[in-house]
Coordinates of C-alpha atoms and ligand atoms in Angstrom, one line a residue:
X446 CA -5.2 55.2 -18.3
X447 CA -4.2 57.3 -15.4
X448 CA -2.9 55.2 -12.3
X449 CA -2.7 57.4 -9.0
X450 CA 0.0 59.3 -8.6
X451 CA 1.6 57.2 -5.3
X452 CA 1.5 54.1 -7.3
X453 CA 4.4 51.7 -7.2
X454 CA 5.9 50.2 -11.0
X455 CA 8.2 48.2 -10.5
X456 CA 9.8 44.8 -11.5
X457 CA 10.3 41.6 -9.2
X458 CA 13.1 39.0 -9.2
X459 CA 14.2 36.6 -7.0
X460 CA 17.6 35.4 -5.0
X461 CA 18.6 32.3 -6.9
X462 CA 16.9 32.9 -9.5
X463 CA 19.2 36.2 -10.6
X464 CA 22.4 35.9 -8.1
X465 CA 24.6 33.6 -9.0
X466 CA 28.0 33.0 -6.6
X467 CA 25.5 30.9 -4.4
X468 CA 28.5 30.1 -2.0
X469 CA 30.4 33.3 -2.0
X470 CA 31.4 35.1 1.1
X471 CA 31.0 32.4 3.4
X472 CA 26.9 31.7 2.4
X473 CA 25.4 28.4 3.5
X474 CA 23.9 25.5 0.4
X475 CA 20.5 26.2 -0.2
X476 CA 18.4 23.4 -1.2
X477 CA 17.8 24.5 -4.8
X478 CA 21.6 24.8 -4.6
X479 CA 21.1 21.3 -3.9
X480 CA 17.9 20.5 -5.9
X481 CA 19.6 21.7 -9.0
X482 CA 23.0 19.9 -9.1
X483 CA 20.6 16.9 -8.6
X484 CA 21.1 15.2 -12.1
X485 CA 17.6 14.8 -13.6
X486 CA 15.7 17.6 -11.7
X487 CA 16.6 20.4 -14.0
X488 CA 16.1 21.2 -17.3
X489 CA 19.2 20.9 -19.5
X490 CA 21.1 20.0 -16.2
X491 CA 21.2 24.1 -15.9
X492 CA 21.8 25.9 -12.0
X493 CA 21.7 28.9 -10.2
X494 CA 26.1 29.0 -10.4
X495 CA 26.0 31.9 -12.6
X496 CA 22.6 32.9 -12.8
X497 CA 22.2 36.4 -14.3
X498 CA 25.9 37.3 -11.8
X499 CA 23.4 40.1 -10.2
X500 CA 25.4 39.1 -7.1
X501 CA 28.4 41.1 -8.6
X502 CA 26.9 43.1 -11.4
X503 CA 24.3 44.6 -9.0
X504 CA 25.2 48.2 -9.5
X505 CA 24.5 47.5 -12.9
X506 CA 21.4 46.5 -12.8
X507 CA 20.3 49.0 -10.6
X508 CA 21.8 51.5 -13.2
X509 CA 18.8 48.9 -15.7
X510 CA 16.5 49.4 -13.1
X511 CA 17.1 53.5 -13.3
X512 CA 16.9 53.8 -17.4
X513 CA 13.2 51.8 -17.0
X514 CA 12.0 54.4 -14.5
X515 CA 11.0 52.1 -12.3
X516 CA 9.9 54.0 -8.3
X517 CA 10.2 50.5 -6.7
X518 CA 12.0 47.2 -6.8
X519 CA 10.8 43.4 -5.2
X520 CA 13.7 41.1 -4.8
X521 CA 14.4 38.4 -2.4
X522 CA 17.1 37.8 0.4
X523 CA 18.8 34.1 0.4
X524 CA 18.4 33.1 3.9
X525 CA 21.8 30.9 3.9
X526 CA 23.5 34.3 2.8
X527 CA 22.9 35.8 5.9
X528 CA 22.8 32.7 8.3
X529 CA 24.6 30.0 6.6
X530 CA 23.0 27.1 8.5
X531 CA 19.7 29.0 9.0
X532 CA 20.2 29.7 12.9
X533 CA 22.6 30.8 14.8
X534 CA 25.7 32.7 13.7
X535 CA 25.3 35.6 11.4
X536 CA 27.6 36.0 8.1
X537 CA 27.9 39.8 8.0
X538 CA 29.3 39.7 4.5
X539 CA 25.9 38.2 3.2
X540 CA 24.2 40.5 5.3
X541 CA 26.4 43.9 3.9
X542 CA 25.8 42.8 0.0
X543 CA 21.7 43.2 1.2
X544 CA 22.6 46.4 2.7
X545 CA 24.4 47.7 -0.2
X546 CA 21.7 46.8 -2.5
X547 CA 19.1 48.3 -0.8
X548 CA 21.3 51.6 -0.3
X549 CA 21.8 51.8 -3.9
X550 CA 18.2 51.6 -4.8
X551 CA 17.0 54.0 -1.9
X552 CA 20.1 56.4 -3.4
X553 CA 18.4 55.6 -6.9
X554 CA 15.0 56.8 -5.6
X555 CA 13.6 52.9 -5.7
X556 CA 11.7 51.6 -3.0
X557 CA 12.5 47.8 -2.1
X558 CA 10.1 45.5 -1.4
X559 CA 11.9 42.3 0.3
X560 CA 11.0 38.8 0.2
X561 CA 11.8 37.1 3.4
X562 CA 11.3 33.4 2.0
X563 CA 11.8 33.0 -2.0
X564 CA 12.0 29.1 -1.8
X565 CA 15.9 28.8 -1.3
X566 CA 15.7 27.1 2.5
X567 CA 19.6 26.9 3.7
X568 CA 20.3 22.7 3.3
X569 CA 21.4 22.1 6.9
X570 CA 17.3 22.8 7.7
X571 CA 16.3 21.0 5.4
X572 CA 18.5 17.9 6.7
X573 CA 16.2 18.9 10.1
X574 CA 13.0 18.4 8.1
X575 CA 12.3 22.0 6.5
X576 CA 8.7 23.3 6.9
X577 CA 7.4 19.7 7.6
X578 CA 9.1 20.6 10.9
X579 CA 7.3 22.3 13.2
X580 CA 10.3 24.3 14.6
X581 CA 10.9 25.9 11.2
X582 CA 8.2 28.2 12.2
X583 CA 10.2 29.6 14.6
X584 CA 13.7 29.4 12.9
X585 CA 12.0 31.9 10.0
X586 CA 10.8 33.8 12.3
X587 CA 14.3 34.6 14.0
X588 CA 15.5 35.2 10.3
X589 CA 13.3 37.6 10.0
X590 CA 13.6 39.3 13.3
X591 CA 17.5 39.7 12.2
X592 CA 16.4 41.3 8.6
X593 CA 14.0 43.3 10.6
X594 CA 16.7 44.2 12.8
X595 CA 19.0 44.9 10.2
X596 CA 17.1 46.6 7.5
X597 CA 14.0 47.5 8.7
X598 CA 15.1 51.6 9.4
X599 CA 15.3 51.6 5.5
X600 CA 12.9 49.1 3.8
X601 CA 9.1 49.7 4.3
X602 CA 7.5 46.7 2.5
X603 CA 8.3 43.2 3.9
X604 CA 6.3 39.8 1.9
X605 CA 7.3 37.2 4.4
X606 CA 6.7 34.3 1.8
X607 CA 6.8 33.7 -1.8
X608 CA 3.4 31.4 -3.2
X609 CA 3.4 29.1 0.2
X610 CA 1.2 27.4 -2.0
X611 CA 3.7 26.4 -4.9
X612 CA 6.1 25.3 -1.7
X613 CA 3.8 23.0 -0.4
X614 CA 2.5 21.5 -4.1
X615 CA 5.9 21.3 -6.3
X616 CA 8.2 21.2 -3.6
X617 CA 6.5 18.5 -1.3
X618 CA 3.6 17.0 -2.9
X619 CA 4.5 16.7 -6.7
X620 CA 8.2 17.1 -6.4
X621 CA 9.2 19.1 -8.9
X622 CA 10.8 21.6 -7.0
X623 CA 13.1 21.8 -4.8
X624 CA 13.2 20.0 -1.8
X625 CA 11.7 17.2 -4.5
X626 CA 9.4 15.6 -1.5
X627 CA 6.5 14.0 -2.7
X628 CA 4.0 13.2 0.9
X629 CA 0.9 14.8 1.1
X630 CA 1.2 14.3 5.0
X631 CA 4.6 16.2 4.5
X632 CA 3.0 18.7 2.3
X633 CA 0.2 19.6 4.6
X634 CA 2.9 20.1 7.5
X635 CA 5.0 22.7 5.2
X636 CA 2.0 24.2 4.9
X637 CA 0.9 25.2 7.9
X638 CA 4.5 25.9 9.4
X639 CA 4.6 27.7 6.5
X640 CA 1.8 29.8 7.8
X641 CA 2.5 29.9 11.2
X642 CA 6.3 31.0 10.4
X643 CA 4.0 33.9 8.7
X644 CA 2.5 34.9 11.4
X645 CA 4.9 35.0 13.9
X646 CA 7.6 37.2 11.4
X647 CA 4.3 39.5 11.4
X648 CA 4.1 39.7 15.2
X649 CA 7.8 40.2 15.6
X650 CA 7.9 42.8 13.3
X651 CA 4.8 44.6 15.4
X652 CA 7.1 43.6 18.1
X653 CA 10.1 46.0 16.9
X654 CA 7.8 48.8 16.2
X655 CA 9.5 50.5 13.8
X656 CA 7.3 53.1 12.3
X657 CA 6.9 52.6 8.7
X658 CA 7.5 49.1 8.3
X659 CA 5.0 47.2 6.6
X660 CA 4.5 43.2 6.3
X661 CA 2.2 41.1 4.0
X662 CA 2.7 37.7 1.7
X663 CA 2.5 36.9 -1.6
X664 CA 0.4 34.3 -2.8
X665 CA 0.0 33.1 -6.4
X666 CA -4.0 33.5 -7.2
X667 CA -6.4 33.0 -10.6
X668 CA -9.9 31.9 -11.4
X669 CA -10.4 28.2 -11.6
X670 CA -13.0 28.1 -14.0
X671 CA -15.3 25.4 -14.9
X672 CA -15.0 23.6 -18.3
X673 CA -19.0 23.6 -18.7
X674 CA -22.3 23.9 -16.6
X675 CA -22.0 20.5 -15.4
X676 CA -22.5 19.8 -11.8
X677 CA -19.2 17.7 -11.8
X678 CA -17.2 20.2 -13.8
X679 CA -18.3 22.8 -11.1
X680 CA -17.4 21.0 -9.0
X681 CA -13.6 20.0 -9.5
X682 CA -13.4 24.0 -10.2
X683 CA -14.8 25.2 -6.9
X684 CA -11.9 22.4 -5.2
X685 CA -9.2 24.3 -7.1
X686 CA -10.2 27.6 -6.3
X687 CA -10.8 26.0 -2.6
X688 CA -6.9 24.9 -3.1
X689 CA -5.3 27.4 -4.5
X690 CA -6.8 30.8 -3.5
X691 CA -8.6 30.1 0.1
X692 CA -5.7 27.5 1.2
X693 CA -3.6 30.1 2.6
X694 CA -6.0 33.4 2.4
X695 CA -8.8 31.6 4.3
X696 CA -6.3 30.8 7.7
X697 CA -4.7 34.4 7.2
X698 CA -8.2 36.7 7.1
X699 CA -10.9 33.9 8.8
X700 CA -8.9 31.8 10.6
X701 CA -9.6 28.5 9.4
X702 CA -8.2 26.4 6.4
X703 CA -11.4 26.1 3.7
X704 CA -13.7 22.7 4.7
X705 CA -13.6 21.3 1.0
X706 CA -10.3 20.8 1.2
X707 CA -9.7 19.8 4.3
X708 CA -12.7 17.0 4.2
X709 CA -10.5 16.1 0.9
X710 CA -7.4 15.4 2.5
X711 CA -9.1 14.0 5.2
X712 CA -6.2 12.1 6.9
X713 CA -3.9 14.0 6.1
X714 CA -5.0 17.6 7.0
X715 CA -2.8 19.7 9.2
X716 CA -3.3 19.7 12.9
X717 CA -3.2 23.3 14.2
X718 CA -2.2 23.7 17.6
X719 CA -4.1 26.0 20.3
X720 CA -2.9 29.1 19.6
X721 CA -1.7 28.9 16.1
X722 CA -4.8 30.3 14.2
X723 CA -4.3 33.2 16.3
X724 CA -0.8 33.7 15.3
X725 CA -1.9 32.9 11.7
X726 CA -4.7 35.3 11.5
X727 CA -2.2 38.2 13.2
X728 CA -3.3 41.4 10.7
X729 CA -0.9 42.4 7.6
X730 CA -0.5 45.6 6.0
X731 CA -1.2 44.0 2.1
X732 CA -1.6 41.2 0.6
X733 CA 0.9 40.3 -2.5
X734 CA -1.0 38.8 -5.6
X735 CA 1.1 36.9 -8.1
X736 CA -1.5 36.6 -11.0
X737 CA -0.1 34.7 -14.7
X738 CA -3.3 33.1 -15.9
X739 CA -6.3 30.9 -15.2
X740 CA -7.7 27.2 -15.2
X741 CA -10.2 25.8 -17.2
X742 CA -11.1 22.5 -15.4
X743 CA -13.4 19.6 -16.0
X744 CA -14.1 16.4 -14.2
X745 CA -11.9 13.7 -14.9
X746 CA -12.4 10.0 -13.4
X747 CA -9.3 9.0 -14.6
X748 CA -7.1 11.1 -12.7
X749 CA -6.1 11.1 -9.4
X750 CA -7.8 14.0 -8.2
X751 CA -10.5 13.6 -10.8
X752 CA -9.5 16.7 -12.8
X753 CA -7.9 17.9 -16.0
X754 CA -7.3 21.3 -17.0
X755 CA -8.4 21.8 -20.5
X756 CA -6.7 23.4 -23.0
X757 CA -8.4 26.8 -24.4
X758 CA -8.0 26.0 -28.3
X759 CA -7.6 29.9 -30.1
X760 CA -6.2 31.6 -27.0
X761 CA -3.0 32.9 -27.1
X762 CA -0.6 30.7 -24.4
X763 CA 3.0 31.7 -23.4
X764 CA 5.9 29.6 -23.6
X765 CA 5.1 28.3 -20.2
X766 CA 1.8 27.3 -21.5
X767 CA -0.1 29.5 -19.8
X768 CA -3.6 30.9 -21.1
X769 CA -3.2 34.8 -21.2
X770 CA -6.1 35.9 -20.2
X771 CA -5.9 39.6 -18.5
X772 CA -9.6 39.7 -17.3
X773 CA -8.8 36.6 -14.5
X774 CA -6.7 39.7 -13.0
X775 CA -9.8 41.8 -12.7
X776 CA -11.7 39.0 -11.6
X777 CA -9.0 37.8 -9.1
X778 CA -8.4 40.9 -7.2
X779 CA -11.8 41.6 -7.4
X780 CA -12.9 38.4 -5.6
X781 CA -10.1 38.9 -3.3
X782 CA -11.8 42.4 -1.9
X783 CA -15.2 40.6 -2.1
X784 CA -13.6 37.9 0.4
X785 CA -11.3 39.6 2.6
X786 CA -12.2 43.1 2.6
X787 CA -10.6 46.5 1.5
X788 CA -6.9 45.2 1.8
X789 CA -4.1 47.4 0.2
X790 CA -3.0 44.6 -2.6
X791 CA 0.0 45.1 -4.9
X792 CA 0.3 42.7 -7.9
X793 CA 3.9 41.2 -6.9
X794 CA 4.4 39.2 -10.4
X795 CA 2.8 39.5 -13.7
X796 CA 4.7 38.5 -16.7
X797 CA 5.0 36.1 -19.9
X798 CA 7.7 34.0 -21.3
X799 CA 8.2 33.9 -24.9
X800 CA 11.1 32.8 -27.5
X801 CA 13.1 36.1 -27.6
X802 CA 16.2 36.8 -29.4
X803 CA 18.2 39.8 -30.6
X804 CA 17.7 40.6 -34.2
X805 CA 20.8 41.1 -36.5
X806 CA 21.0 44.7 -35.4
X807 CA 21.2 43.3 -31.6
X808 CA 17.7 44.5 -30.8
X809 CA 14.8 42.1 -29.3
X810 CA 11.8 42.5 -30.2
X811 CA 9.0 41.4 -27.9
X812 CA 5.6 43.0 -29.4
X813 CA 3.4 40.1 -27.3
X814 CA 4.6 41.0 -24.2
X815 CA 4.3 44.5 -24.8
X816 CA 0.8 43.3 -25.5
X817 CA 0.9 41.4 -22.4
X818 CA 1.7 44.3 -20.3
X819 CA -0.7 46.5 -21.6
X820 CA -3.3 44.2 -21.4
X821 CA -2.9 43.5 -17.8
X822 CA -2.1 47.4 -16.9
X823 CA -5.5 48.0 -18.2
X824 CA -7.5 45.5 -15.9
X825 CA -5.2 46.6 -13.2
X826 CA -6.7 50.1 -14.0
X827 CA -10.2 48.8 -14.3
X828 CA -9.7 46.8 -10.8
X829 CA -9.0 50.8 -9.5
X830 CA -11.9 52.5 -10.6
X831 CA -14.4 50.0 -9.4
X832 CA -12.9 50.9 -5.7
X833 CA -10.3 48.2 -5.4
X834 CA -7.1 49.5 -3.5
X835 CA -4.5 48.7 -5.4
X836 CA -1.2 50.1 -4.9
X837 CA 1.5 48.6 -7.3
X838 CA 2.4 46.9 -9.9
X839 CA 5.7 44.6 -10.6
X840 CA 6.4 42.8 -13.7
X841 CA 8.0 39.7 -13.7
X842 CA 10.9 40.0 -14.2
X843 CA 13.0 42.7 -14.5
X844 CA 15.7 40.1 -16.6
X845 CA 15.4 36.8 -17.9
X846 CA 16.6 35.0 -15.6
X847 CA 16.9 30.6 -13.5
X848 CA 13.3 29.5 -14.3
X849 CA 13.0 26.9 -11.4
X850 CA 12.7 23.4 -13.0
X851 CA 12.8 25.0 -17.0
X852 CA 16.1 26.7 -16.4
X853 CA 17.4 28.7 -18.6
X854 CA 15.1 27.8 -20.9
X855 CA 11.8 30.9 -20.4
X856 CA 12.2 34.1 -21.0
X857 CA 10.5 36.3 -18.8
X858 CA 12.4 39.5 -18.7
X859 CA 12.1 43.0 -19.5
X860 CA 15.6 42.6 -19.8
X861 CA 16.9 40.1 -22.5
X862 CA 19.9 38.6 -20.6
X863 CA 23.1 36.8 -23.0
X864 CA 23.7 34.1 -20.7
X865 CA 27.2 34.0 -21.8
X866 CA 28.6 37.6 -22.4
X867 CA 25.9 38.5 -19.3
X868 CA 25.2 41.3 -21.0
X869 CA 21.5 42.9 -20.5
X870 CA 19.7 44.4 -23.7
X871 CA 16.4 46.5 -22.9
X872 CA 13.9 44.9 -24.9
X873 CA 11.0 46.6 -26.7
X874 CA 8.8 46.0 -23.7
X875 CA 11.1 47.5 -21.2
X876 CA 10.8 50.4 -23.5
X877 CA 7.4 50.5 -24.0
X878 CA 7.1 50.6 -19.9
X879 CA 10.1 52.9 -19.6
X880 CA 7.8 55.4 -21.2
X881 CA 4.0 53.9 -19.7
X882 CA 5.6 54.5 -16.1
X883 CA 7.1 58.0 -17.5
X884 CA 3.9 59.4 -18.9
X885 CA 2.1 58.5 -15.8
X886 CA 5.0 60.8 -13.9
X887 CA 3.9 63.9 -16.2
Ligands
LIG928 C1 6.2 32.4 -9.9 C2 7.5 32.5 -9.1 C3 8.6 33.2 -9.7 C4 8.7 32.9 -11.2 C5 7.4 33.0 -11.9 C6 7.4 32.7 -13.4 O1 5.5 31.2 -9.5 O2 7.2 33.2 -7.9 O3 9.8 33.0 -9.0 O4 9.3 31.7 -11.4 O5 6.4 32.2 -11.3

């Protein structure tokens, strides 16, 4: 398996999920600084307080991030770091600690990749409505214009979002995520300022022309299969993959959400202003595909949307309980070119969680994600030859690390992480890519 020689490997994390200190240096609450001291919302009561302390012990894992060989690095800047209340008045010290990150990884010959908008909205605008707010649009896009400002002579790749989709579903439809809102009319309003907050970081970054810059988003994507051949089971599938892959791709490349979804909403579906689409639609450089598995999905009467994914009996499933299935990443990124034309993609997260823990001699041994990896690294390859233009590849994660609503409790990194010493041990997959990326550098 030979991957061209530019290729990006890297590994992705995420502000709260890794940081820690989430009010150090004067930053603002976020709402999953709120979310999780929320009793009830989080598994084992557990928060982003500590986290994996990458907030101080960032030179450290850097130094990780050095032994793994990795040529690029995708983490994610808290917004209420750098403006505390989301507008306004900038907090330089939350700004520097970005800056001397991304100094240390350029020094360590590691190209960032930022993420503008990794779920952690500053509180104060979330007490104005968050995205169900029209003017968030605008309030991101001023946050970005800052970053931009800021960092945008040294950082090349900008994702503006994180999985708008995963927003709009867990965090203000089904509730399970921080802001904990569940209104579909609310939903479908994050949504689209979601998008439109999108589009206008894209056109203020084209604004600043800085010459190398480059801006896309990362949306979370997989085949929603159908359980059988049955008309009804076909067609709960075709919804899904209506839902989650054309909900935001559709308005970003055609300029219009996807009819089936839209007629299924009905009146709830989001009103898009004159000139929004436009703004929507403004071109990116690539798009960011976080792929993890697939759905299997069959008609169900008695659930609400008349669906129910069904379980693949034999298959191997993660700790998540997630179907590993490595050809829905062929099959995604293929149907993504098919849809949206010949767009530089770069798979932003790919990963498993599984039960690790260090062996008597300290060691972790990981063998299914090692399978895992390799797996997916060969469909990425097979996705290459058959012409698609694929330019990266970042596991998730670099370290275990806050798993959203499952805390502490998933273990996704390449890095096993002692949440109480904080020490990092490499585990037998971050060895086994240590030397994948190296042999691909001969
Ligand atoms: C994705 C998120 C990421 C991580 C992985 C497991 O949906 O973007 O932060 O939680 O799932």
């Amino acid at each position: 398996m030979q991957f061209p020689k530019d290729f990006l490997w890297g590994a992705a994390t995420a502000a709260y999920q890794i940081e820690g200190s989430p009010l150090a240096d004067g930053a603002g609450v976020s709402i999953w600084h709120r979310f999780s001291h929320t009793p009830g919302t989080i598994l084992n009561g557990d928060t982003g307080d500590v986290a994996c302390d990458h907030y101080r012990r960032w030179q450290e894992d850097v130094e990780w991030m050095k032994r793994l060989g990795l040529n690029a690095y995708r983490f994610s800047v808290a917004w209420g770091r750098v403006l505390p209340t989301g507008r306004g008045a900038v907090n330089q010290k939350g700004l520097d600690f970005y800056k001397r990150l991304v100094d240390g990884l350029l020094r360590a010959g590691i190209t960032p990749m930022i993420t503008l908008y990794h779920w952690d909205l500053p509180a104060e605008l979330q007490d104005c409505g968050g995205w169900a707010n029209r003017d968030c649009a605008k309030w991101f896009a001023d946050y970005a214009c800052l970053m931009f400002r800021e960092l945008g002579d040294r950082v090349q790749l900008w994702a503006t979002l994180n999985e708008p989709w995963v927003v709009m579903a867990l965090g203000y439809l089904w509730g399970q995520h921080a802001p904990g809102i569940r209104d579909i009319g609310a939903a479908a309003k994050a949504g689209h300022h979601m998008l439109l907050g999108h589009g206008k970081a894209v056109c203020a970054l084209r604004s600043l022309g800085l010459p190398n810059a480059k801006i896309g988003i990362v949306t979370n994507l997989g085949p929603q299969q159908p359980a059988s051949d049955s008309p009804q089971d076909q067609m709960v599938a075709a919804l899904w993959h209506n839902f989650i892959n054309r909900y935001f791709l559709d308005p970003i490349f055609h300029g219009e959400y996807p009819d089936a979804v839209i007629s299924f909403i009905g009146e709830f579906a989001p009103k898009a202003a004159p000139d929004d689409m436009q703004i929507i639609q403004s071109r990116i450089d690539f798009l960011g595909v976080n792929y993890y598995t697939r759905n299997v999905l069959a008609y169900d009467a008695s659930d609400p949307i008349g669906s129910r994914t069904v379980y693949q009996e034999g298959k191997l499933h993660t700790e998540m309980g997630w179907e590993v299935y490595p050809e829905g990443l062929y099959e995604i990124l293929k149907w993504v070119q098919a849809e949206y034309g010949d767009i530089p993609l770069y798979i932003t997260e790919n990963g498993a969680a599984f039960p690790d823990a260090p062996n008597t001699q300290g060691e972790v041994d990981d063998p299914l994600r090692v399978d895992y990896i390799r797996a997916h690294l060969e469909q990425a390859h097979r996705t290459i030859q058959d012409g698609v233009p694929l330019k990266g590849y970042f596991y998730w994660s670099l370290m275990d690390n806050f798993e959203w609503a499952f805390g502490y409790s998933k273990r996704f990194g390449l890095l096993y992480v002692d949440f109480e010493t904080q020490k990092r041990i490499m585990k037998s997959s971050g060895r086994w890519y240590a030397e994948f990326i190296a042999g691909q550098r001969q």
